[in-house]
Short mmCIF file of C-alpha atoms and ligand atoms in Angstrom, two decimals:
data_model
loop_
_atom_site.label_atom_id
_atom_site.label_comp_id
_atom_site.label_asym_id
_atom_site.label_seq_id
_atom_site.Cartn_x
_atom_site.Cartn_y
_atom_site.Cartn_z
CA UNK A 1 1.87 -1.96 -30.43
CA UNK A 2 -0.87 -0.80 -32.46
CA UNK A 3 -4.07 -2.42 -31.12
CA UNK A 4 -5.04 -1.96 -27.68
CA UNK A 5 -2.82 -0.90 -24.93
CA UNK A 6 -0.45 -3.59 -22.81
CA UNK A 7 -1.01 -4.15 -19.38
CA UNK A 8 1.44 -5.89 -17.36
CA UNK A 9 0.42 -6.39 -13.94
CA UNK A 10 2.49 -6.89 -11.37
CA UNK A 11 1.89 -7.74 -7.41
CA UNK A 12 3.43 -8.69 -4.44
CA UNK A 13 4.30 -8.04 -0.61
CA UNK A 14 6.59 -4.83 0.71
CA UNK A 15 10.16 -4.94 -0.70
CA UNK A 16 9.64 -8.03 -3.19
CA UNK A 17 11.37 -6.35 -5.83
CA UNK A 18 8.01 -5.68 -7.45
CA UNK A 19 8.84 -1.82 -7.64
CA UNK A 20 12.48 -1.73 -9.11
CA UNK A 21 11.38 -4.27 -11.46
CA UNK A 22 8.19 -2.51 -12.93
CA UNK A 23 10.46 0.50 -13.21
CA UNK A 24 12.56 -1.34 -15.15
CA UNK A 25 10.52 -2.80 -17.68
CA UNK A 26 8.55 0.19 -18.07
CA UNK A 27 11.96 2.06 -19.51
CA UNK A 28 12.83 -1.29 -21.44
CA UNK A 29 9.21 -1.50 -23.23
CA UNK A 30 8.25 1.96 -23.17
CA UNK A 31 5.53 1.63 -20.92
CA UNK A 32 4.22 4.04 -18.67
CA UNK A 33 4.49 3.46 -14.93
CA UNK A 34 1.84 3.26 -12.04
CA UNK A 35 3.09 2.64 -8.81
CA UNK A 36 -0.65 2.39 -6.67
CA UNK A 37 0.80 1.88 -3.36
CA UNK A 38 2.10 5.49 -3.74
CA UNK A 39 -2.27 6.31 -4.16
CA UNK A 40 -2.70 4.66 -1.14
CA UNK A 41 0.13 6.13 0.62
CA UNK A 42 -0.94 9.43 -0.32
CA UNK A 43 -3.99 8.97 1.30
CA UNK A 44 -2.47 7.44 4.38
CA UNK A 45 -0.27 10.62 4.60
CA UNK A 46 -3.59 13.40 4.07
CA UNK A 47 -5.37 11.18 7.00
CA UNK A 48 -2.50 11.55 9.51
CA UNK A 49 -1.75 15.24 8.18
CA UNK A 50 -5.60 15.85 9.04
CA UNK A 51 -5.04 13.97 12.67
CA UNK A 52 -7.81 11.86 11.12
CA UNK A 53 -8.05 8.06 11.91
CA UNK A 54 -6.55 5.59 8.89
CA UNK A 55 -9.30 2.87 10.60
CA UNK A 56 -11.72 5.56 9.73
CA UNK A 57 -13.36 5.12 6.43
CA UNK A 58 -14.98 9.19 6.32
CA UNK A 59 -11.58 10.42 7.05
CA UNK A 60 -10.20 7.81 4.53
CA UNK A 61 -12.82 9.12 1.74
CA UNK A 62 -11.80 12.76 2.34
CA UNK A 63 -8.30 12.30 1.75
CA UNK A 64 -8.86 10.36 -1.10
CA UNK A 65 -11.13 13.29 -2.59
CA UNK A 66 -8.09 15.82 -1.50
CA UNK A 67 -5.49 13.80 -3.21
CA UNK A 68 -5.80 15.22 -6.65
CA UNK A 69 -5.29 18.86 -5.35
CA UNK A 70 -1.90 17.71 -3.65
CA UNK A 71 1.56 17.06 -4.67
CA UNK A 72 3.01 15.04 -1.85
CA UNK A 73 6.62 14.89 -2.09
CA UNK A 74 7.59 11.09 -2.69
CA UNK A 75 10.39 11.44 0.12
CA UNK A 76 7.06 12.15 2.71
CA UNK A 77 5.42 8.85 1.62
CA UNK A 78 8.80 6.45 2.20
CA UNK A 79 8.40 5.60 6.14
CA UNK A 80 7.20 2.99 7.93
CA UNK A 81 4.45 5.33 9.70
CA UNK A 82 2.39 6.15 6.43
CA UNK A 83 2.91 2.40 5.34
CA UNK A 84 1.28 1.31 8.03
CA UNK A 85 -1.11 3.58 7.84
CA UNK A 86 -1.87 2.55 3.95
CA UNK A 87 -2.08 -0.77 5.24
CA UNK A 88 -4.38 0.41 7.06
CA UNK A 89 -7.01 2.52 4.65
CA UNK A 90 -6.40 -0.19 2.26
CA UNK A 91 -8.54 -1.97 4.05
CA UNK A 92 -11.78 0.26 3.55
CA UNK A 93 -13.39 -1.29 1.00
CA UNK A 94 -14.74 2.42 0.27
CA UNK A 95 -11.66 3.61 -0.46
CA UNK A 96 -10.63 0.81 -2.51
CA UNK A 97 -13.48 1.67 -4.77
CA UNK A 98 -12.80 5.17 -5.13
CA UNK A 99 -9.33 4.26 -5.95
CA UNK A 100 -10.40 2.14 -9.16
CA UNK A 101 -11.80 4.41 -12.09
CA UNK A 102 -7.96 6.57 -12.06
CA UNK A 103 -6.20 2.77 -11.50
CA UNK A 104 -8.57 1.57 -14.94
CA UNK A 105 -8.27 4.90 -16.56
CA UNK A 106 -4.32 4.70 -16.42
CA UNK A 107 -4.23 1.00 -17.76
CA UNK A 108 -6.70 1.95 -20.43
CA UNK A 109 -5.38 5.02 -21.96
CA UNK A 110 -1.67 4.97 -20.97
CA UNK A 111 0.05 8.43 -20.88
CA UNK A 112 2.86 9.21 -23.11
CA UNK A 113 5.98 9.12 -22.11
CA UNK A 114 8.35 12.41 -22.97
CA UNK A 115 5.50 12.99 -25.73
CA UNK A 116 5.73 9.94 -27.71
CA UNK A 117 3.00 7.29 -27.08
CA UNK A 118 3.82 4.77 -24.63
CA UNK A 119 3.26 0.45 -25.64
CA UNK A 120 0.94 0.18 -22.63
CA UNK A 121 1.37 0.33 -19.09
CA UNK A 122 2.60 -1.50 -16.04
CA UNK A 123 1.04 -1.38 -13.18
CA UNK A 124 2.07 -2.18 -9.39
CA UNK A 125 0.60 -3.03 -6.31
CA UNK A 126 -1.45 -5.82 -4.49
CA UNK A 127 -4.98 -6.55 -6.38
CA UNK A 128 -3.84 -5.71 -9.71
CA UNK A 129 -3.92 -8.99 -11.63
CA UNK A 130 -6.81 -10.13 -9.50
CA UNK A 131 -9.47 -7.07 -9.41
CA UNK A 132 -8.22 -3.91 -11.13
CA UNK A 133 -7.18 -5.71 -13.93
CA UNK A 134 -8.14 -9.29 -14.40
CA UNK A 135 -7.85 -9.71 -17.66
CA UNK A 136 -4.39 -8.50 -18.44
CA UNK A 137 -2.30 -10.12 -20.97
CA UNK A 138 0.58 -10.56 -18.53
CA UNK A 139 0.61 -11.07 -14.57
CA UNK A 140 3.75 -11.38 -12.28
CA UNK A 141 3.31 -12.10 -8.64
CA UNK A 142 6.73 -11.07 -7.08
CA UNK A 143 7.63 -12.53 -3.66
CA UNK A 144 10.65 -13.23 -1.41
CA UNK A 145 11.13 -14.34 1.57
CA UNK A 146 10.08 -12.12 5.12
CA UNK A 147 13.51 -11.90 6.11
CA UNK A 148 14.89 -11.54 2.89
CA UNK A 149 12.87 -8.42 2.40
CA UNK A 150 13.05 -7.31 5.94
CA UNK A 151 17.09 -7.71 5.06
CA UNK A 152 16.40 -5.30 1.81
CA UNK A 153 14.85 -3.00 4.14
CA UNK A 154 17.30 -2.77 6.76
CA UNK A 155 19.94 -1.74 4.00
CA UNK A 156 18.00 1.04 2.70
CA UNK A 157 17.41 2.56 5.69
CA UNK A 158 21.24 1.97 7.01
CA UNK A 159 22.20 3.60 3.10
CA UNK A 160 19.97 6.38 3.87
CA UNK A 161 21.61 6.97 6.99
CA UNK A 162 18.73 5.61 9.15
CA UNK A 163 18.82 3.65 12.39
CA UNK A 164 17.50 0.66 12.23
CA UNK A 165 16.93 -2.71 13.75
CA UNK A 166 16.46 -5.81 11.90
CA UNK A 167 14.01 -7.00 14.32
CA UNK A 168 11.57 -4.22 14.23
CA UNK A 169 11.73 -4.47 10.54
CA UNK A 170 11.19 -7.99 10.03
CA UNK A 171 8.18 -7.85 12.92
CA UNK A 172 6.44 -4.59 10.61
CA UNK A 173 6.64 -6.65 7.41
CA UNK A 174 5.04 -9.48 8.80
CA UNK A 175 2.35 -7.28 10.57
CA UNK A 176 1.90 -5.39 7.05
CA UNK A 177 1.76 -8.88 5.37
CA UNK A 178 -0.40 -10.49 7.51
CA UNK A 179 -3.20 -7.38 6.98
CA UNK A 180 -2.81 -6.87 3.54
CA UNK A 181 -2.85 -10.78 2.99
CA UNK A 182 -5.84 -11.28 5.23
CA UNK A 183 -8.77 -8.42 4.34
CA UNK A 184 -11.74 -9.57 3.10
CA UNK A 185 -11.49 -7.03 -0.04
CA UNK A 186 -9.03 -7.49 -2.62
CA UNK A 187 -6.27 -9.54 -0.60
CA UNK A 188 -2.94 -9.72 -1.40
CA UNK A 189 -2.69 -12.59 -3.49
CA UNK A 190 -1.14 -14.05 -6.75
CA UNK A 191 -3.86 -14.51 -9.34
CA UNK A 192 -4.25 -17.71 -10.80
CA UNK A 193 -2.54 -17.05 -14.53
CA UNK A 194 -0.21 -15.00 -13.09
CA UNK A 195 3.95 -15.76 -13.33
CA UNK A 196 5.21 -16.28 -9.79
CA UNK A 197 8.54 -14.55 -9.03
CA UNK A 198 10.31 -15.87 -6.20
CA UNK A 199 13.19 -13.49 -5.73
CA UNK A 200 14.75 -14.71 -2.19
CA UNK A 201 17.84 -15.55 -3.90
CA UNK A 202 18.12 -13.45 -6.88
CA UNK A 203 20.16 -10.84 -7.59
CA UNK A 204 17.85 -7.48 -9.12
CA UNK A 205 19.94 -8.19 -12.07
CA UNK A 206 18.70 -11.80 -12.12
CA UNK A 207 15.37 -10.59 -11.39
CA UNK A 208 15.02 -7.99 -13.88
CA UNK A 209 15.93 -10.49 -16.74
CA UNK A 210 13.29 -13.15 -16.08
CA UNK A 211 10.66 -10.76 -15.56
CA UNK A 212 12.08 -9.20 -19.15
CA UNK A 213 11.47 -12.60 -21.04
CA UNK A 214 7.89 -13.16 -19.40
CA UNK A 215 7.08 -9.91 -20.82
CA UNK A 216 8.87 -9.90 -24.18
CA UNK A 217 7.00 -12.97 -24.97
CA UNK A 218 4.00 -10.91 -24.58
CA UNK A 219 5.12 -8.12 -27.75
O1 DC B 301 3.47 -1.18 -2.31
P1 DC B 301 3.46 -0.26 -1.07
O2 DC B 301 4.32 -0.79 0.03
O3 DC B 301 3.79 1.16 -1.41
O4 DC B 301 1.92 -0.26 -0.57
C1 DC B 301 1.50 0.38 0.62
C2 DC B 301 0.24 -0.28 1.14
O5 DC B 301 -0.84 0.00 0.26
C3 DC B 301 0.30 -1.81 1.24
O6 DC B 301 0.67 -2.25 2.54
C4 DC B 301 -1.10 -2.25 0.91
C5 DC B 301 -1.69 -1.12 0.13
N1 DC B 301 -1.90 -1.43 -1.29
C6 DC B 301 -3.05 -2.11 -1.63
O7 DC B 301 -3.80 -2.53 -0.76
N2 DC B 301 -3.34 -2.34 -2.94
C7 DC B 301 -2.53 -1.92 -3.91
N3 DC B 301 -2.85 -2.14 -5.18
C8 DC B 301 -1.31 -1.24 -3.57
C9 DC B 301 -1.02 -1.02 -2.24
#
């Protein structure tokens, strides 16, 4: 694309599908990727490194201002603890605000990808279609079911090697749902252009192609 960059926005609750899919069409469109749970994970992480408080918006603000000095490994960031926890900081509206010039900067000047410009961007997480970027060209909303994705869960930890238990799983989505659906700042919810993606019974495969034609019709 030659005018200004794309920005596909997608959001959605915990293990939609929203991730694997955004991956996806980034490689298929050559857009570059921004995954912003993993900012607010990241912070999450520094807090409970620090012994700090994720309730707590001065211990929130600090990590936020010590993230840019730190490569957190992604592996450190993929447990239920520091979700819950970016659930949790998520809900500062502070932080949510020093979170939003690097979200806008990414969406606005895309990175390249391997050195060749990228089409635009696509960009993951909660509030994206509704605050960070309002005004993008094309919005998914990607949802499934609680057990569904508490199912999708339960596998990935059992493929990792993990104990698990389905009920603990299912109770920690809802929990994490129920927060991030229910703050007063920049709630989890689908926009009201946005395409809604209801992948309970889809396959990623499945997924991945109707997500591809919402998008192509976009180029
Ligand atoms: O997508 P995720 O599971 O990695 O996100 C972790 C938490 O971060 C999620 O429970 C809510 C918060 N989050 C948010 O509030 N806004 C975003 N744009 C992305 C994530």
């Amino acid at each position: 694309m030659s005018q200004a960059a794309l920005v596909v926005a997608i959001d959605g609750p915990a293990a939609s599908g929203k991730g694997t899919i955004a991956r996806r069409l980034a490689a298929e469109f050559s857009l570059a990727y921004l995954d912003t749970g993993s900012l607010y994970r990241q912070v999450a992480f520094l807090v409970l490194e620090a012994g700090g408080e994720p309730t707590d918006e001065a211990d929130a603000l600090a990590a936020a201002k010590a993230v840019a000095g730190r490569d957190i490994e992604d592996d450190k960031l993929r447990n239920q603890l520091v979700a819950d926890a970016a659930s949790k900081v998520a809900a500062i509206p502070a932080l949510r605000t020093a979170l939003v010039d690097f979200q806008k900067e990414f969406g606005r000047n895309p990175p390249d990808i391997d050195g060749v410009a990228s089409n635009g961007a696509v960009i993951d997480g909660r509030d994206i279609g509704t605050v960070i970027f309002p005004d993008a060209p094309v919005k998914l909303f990607v949802s499934a079911s609680a057990e569904e994705r508490a199912r999708r869960r339960h596998l990935e930890l059992l493929d990792r090697g993990n104990e698990a238990s389905f009920g603990d799983i299912l109770t920690e989505v809802k929990e994490r749902d129920a927060r991030d659906e229910a703050r007063p700042i920049s709630p989890l919810m689908p926009a009201a252009d946005a395409h809604l993606l209801d992948t309970t019974d889809l396959s990623i495969e499945a997924a991945f192609e109707a997500a591809k034609s919402i998008v192509a019709a976009a180029f």
